[in-house]
Every structure is written in structure tokens, then in C-alpha cells.
Short mmCIF file of C-alpha atoms in Angstrom, two decimals:
data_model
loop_
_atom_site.label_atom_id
_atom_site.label_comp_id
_atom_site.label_asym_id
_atom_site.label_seq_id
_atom_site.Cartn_x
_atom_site.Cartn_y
_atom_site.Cartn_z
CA UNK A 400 105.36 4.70 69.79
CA UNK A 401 107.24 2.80 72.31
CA UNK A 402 109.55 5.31 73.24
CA UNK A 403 106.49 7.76 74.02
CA UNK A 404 104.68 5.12 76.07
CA UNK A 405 107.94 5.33 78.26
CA UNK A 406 108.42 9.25 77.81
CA UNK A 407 104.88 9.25 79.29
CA UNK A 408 105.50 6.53 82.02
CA UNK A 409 109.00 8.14 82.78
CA UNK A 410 106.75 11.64 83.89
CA UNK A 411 104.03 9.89 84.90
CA UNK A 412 106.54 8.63 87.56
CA UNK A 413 108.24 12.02 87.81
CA UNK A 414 105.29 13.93 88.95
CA UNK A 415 104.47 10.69 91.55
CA UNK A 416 107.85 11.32 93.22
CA UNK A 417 107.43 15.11 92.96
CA UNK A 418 103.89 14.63 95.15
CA UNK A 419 105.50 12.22 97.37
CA UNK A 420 107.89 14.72 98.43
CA UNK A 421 105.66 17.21 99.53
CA UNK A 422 106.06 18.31 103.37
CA UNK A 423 103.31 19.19 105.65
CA UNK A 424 104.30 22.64 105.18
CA UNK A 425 103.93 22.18 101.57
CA UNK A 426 100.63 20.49 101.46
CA UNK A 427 99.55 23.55 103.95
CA UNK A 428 100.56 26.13 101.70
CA UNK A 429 98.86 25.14 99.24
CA UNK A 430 96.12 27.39 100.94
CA UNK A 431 95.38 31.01 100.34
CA UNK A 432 94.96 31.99 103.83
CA UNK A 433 97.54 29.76 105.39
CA UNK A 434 100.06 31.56 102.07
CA UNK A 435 98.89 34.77 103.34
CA UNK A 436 99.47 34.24 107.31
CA UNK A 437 103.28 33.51 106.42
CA UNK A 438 103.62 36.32 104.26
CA UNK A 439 102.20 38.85 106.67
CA UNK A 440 103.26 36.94 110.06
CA UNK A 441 106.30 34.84 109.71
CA UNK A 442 109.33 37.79 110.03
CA UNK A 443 107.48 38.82 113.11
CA UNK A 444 107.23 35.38 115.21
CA UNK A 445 111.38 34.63 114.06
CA UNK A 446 111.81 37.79 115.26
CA UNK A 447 109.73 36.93 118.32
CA UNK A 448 111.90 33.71 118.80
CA UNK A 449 114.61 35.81 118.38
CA UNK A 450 114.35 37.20 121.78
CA UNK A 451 112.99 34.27 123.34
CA UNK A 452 116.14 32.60 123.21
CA UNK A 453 114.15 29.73 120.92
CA UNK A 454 115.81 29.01 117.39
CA UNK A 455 112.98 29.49 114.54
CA UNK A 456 111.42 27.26 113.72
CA UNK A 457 110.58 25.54 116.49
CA UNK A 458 110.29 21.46 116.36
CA UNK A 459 108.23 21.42 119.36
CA UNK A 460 104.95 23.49 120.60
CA UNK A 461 102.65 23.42 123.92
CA UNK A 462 99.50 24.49 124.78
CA UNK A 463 97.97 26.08 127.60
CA UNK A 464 94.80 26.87 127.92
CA UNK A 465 93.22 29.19 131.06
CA UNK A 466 89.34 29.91 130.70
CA UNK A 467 89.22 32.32 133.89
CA UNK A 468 91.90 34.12 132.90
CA UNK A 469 91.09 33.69 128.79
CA UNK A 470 94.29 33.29 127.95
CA UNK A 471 96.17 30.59 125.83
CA UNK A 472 99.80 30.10 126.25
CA UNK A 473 102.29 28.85 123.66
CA UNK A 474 105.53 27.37 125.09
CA UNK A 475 108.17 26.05 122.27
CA UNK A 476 111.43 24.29 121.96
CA UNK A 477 113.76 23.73 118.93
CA UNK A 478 115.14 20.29 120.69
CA UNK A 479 113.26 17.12 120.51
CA UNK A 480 113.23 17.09 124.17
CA UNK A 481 113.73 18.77 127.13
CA UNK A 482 112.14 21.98 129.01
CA UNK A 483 109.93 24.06 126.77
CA UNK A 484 110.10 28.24 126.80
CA UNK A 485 107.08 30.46 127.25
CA UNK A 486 106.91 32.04 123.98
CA UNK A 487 103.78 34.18 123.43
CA UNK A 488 100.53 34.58 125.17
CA UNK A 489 97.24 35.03 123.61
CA UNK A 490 94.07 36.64 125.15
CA UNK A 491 90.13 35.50 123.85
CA UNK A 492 87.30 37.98 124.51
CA UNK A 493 84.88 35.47 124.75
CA UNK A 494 84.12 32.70 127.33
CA UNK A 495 81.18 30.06 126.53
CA UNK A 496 79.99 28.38 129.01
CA UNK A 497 81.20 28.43 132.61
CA UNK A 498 84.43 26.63 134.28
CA UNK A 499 84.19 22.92 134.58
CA UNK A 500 84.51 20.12 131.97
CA UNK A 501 82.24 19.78 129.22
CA UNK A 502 80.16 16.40 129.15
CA UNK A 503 76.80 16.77 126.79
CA UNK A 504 76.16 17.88 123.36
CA UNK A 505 75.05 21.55 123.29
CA UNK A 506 75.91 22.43 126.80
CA UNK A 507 78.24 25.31 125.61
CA UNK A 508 81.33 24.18 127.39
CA UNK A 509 84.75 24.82 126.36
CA UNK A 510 86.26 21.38 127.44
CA UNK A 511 88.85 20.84 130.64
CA UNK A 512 91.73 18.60 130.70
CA UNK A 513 94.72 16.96 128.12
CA UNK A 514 94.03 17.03 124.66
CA UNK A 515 96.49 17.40 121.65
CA UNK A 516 95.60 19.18 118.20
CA UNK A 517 93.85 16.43 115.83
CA UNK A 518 93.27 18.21 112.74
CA UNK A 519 94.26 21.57 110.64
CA UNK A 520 91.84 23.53 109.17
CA UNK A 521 92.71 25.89 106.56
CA UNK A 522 89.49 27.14 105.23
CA UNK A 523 88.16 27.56 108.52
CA UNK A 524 84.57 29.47 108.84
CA UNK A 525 86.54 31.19 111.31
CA UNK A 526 89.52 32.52 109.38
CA UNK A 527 91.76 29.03 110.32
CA UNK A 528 91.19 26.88 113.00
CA UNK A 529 92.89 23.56 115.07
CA UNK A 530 91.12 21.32 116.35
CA UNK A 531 91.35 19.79 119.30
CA UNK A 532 90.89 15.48 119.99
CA UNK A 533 87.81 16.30 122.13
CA UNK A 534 86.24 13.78 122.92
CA UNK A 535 89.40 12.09 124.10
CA UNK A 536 88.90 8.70 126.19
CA UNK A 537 88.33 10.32 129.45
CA UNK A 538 85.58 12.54 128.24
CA UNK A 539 83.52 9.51 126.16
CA UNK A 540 83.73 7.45 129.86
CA UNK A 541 82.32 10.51 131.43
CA UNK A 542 79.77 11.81 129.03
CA UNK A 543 76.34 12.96 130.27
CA UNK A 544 74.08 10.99 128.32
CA UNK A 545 74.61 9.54 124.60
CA UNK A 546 76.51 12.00 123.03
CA UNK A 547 79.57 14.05 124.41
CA UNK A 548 79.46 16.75 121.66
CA UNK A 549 82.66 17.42 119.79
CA UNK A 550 83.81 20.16 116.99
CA UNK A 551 86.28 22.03 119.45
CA UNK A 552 88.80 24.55 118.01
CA UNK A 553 90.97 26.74 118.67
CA UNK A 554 90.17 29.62 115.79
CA UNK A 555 89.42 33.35 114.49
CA UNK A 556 87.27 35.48 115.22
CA UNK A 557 85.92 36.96 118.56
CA UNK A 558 82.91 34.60 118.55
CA UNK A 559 82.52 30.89 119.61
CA UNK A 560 80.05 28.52 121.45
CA UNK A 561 82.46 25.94 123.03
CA UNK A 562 85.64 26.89 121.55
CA UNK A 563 88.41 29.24 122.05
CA UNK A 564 88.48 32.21 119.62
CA UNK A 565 92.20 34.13 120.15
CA UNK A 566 91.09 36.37 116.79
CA UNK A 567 92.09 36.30 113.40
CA UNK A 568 95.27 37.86 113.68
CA UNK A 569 96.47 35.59 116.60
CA UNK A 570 95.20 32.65 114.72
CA UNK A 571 97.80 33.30 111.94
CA UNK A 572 100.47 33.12 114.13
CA UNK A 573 99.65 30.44 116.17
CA UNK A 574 98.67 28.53 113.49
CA UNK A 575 102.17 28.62 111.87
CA UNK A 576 103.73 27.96 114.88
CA UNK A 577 101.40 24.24 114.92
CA UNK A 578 102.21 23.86 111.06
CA UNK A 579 106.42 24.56 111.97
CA UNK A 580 106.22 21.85 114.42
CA UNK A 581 104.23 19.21 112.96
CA UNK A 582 106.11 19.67 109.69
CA UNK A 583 109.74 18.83 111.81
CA UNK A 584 107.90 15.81 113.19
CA UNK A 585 105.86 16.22 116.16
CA UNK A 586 103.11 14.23 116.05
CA UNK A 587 101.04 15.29 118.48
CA UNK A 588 101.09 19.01 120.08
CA UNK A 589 99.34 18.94 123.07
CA UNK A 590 96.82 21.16 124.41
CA UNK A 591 96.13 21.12 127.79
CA UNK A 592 92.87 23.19 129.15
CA UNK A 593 92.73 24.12 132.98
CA UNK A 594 89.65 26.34 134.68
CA UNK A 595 92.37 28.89 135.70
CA UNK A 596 95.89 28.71 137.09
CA UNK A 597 96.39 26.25 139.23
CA UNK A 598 99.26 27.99 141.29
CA UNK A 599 98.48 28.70 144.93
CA UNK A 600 96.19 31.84 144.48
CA UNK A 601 94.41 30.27 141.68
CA UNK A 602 93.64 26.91 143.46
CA UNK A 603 92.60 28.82 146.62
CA UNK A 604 90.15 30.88 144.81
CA UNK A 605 88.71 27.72 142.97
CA UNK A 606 88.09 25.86 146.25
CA UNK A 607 86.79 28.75 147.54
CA UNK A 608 84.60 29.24 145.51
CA UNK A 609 83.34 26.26 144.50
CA UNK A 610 83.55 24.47 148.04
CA UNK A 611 79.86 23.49 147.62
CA UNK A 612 80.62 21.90 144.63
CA UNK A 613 82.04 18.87 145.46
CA UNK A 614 82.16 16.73 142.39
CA UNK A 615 83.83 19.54 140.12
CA UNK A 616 86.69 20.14 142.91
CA UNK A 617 87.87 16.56 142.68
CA UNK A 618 87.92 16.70 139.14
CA UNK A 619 90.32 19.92 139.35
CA UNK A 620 92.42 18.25 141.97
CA UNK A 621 92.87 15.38 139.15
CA UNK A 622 93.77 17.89 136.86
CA UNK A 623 96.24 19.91 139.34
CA UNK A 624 98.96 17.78 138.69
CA UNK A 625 99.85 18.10 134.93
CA UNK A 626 99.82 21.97 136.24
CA UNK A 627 102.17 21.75 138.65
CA UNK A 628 104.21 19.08 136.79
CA UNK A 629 105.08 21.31 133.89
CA UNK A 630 105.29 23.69 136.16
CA UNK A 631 108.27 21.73 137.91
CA UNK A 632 110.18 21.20 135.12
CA UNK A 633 108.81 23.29 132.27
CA UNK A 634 108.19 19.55 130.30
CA UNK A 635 105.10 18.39 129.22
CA UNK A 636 104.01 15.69 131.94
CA UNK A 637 102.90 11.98 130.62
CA UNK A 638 98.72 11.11 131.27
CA UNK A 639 96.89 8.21 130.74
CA UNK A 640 92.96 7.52 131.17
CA UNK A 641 91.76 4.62 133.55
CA UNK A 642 88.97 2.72 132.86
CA UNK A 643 86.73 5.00 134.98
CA UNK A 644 87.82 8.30 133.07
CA UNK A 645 90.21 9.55 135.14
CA UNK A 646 93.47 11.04 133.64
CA UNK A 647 96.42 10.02 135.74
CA UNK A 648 99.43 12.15 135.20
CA UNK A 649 103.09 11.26 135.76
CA UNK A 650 106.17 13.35 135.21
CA UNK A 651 108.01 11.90 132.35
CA UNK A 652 110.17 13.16 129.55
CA UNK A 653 108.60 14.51 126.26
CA UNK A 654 109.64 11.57 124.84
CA UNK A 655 107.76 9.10 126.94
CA UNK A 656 105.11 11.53 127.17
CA UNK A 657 101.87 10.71 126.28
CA UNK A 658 98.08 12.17 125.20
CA UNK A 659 94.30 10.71 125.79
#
């Protein structure tokens, strides 16, 4: 009798090492779809990294997001730090909402500014989905009225109100590429959402068009600089809220970098 008691408690402990052990990767896997999007996607993005120059898998992923141009970048490294490559680039069909940040609940926005990927979702109504940390500190200073909203992903499918929808085949790979990285210890991949490029043309066109719109242009010229930043040095710039909203962004290593 005793010995079984410890034949039990010997497994017992076994099993609670075996569960402790798990990865992110494991836990993730777990999941049909996320099981699936490996099988069918994962030779293809090594491949992909292949000719990038970018070891597979990579420990670090970035985020770009351009709503003019509805496209969402995906720059990666394999180093804990240092300058990040442009990897893939995704287009979404779809557009909700019009450029400028998003502020109320139900105002169909997709959101503007620095944000990093808060959750994983692997049974996602569309397909799977990340979400993003909206509202982040800035946009709960700046809300119109009570409630900012909130629910933003990046997903499947082709339709969305306030999120960005890259399809259900994109989804698979990008989503792998955000479970590689947070499984070799990043801890926050950020995602950073600009009205369009912010390179010369881009910014012209903006204050062109929008030159009676005064408010919205200096919230773009706060943004501008985590644009041209990365685009300086290819590594994701450090911001910080103040205590009126505003991000303030400072070139910094990834290291020091940091996410509202």
C-alpha cells in the first residue's frame, strides 16, 4: 500500500514536470488550426528566410502596419538585437474606417500608432487572429468619451470592422512567425500602425491633403518619427506616453526599446 501511494505520487510528480516543460510552441500546438498552419506553411516561410538572409526561426519579429496602402509588413531577425530584415509583405482587401486614430467605441477605426501583440488566438472566428494592446495608455488619455473600444486583431478572412484582415492563408504564416518569436523569448512584438508611409511622398500627400485638418496632422507629425527612426537604422525605436497622451519616440536599441 505504501509503495503505491509513492508509485502514484512519483507520476503524479512526473506528469507535473512533464506540463511544466511545455514551450509556448507546445502549448500552441496543441490547436488544430495552429497544427495545421505548420504542416501546410512552415517549409515555405524557412524557405522564405532562406533567401532573406534571416536564419529560421527567427527570435525577433516587427510589425508594420500601412492603412492607405493596406499593407502589413513583417521585418525579422534571428539576433536578440540589432537591425531587423524586411521579410514578407502582406496586402488586406479591406479598409474600415478612414485614416486617423481611433478614439470611441463603434467608430470603425482601425487604430494609429505603437502597439505590440497582447494575446494569441487560436480558435479565432476568423481562422486565427493576434491581438493587438489597443487601448494602450496613449489611446485611454485620448478617448472620445467613456469608452475607447478595443477587440483589435490582426486575423483571417477578407472581412473586418476595425481590424486588419491579411486572409486566412496569410494569417497562417504570420501567425507562426509571432508564435517562433515569442516561443525564443520575445516578450513583446511590436506592431506599429501608420496612415500610410511616412517617407517624403507619403507625408506630402498626407499634408496635402489633410491641410484643413489641423488636429489629425499634428498627431501624424507625432507619429513621423518612429517612421523615420526605424527607417534610419532598420531597429525598432523606444516610445513612451506622457501624461497628456502623446507618444514620444527616441532611437534606442531593441533592447532598451520600449511599448505603450
Amino acid at each position: 500500500m505504501r509503495y503505491a501511494r509513492w508509485a502514484s505520487a512519483a507520476v503524479l510528480v512526473m506528469v507535473s514536470a512533464s506540463l511544466f516543460a511545455l514551450t509556448f510552441k507546445d502549448l500552441q500546438m496543441n490547436f488544430a488550426r495552429v497544427e495545421a498552419a505548420y504542416l501546410e506553411k512552415e517549409t515555405a516561410l524557412r524557405e522564405l528566410f532562406r533567401e532573406k538572409g534571416v536564419a529560421f526561426p527567427p527570435r525577433r519579429i516587427y510589425i508594420r502596419v500601412f492603412k492607405r496602402e493596406r499593407t502589413v509588413e513583417v521585418w525579422a531577425s534571428a539576433e536578440r538585437r540589432g537591425p531587423l530584415t524586411l521579410v514578407v509583405s502582406y496586402d488586406f482587401l479591406i479598409l474600415s474606417g478612414r485614416l486617423g486614430p481611433k478614439r470611441r467605441l463603434g467608430d470603425g477605426q482601425v487604430p494609429e500608432g505603437f502597439y505590440h501583440i497582447s494575446h494569441f488566438n487560436p480558435e479565432s472566428r476568423f481562422h486565427l487572429s493576434l491581438g493587438i494592446n489597443y487601448p494602450n495608455v496613449s489611446d485611454r488619455i485620448l478617448k472620445d468619451g467613456d469608452d475607447p473600444g478595443g477587440a483589435i486583431y490582426i486575423h483571417g478572412s477578407f472581412v473586418t470592422i476595425g481590424c486588419v484582415p491579411i486572409t486566412d492563408d496569410k494569417i497562417k504564416e504570420l501567425y507562426i512567425l509571432a508564435v517562433e518569436a515569442a516561443d525564443r523569448g520575445q516578450a513583446r512584438i511590436p506592431v506599429h500602425i501608420f496612415p500610410a508611409r511616412l517617407d517624403e511622398t507619403g507625408w506630402a500627400a498626407l499634408r496635402e491633403e489633410y491641410q484643413d485638418n489641423r488636429a489629425l496632422i499634428e498627431f501624424w507629425e507625432i507619429l513621423k518619427p518612429g517612421y523615420d527612426l526605424f527607417e534610419q537604422g532598420r531597429v525598432v525605436p523606444a516610445v513612451s506616453v506622457s501624461g497628456t497622451g502623446r507618444y514620444v519616440v527616441t532611437s534606442s536599441t531593441e533592447r532598451r526599446g520600449t511599448h505603450p
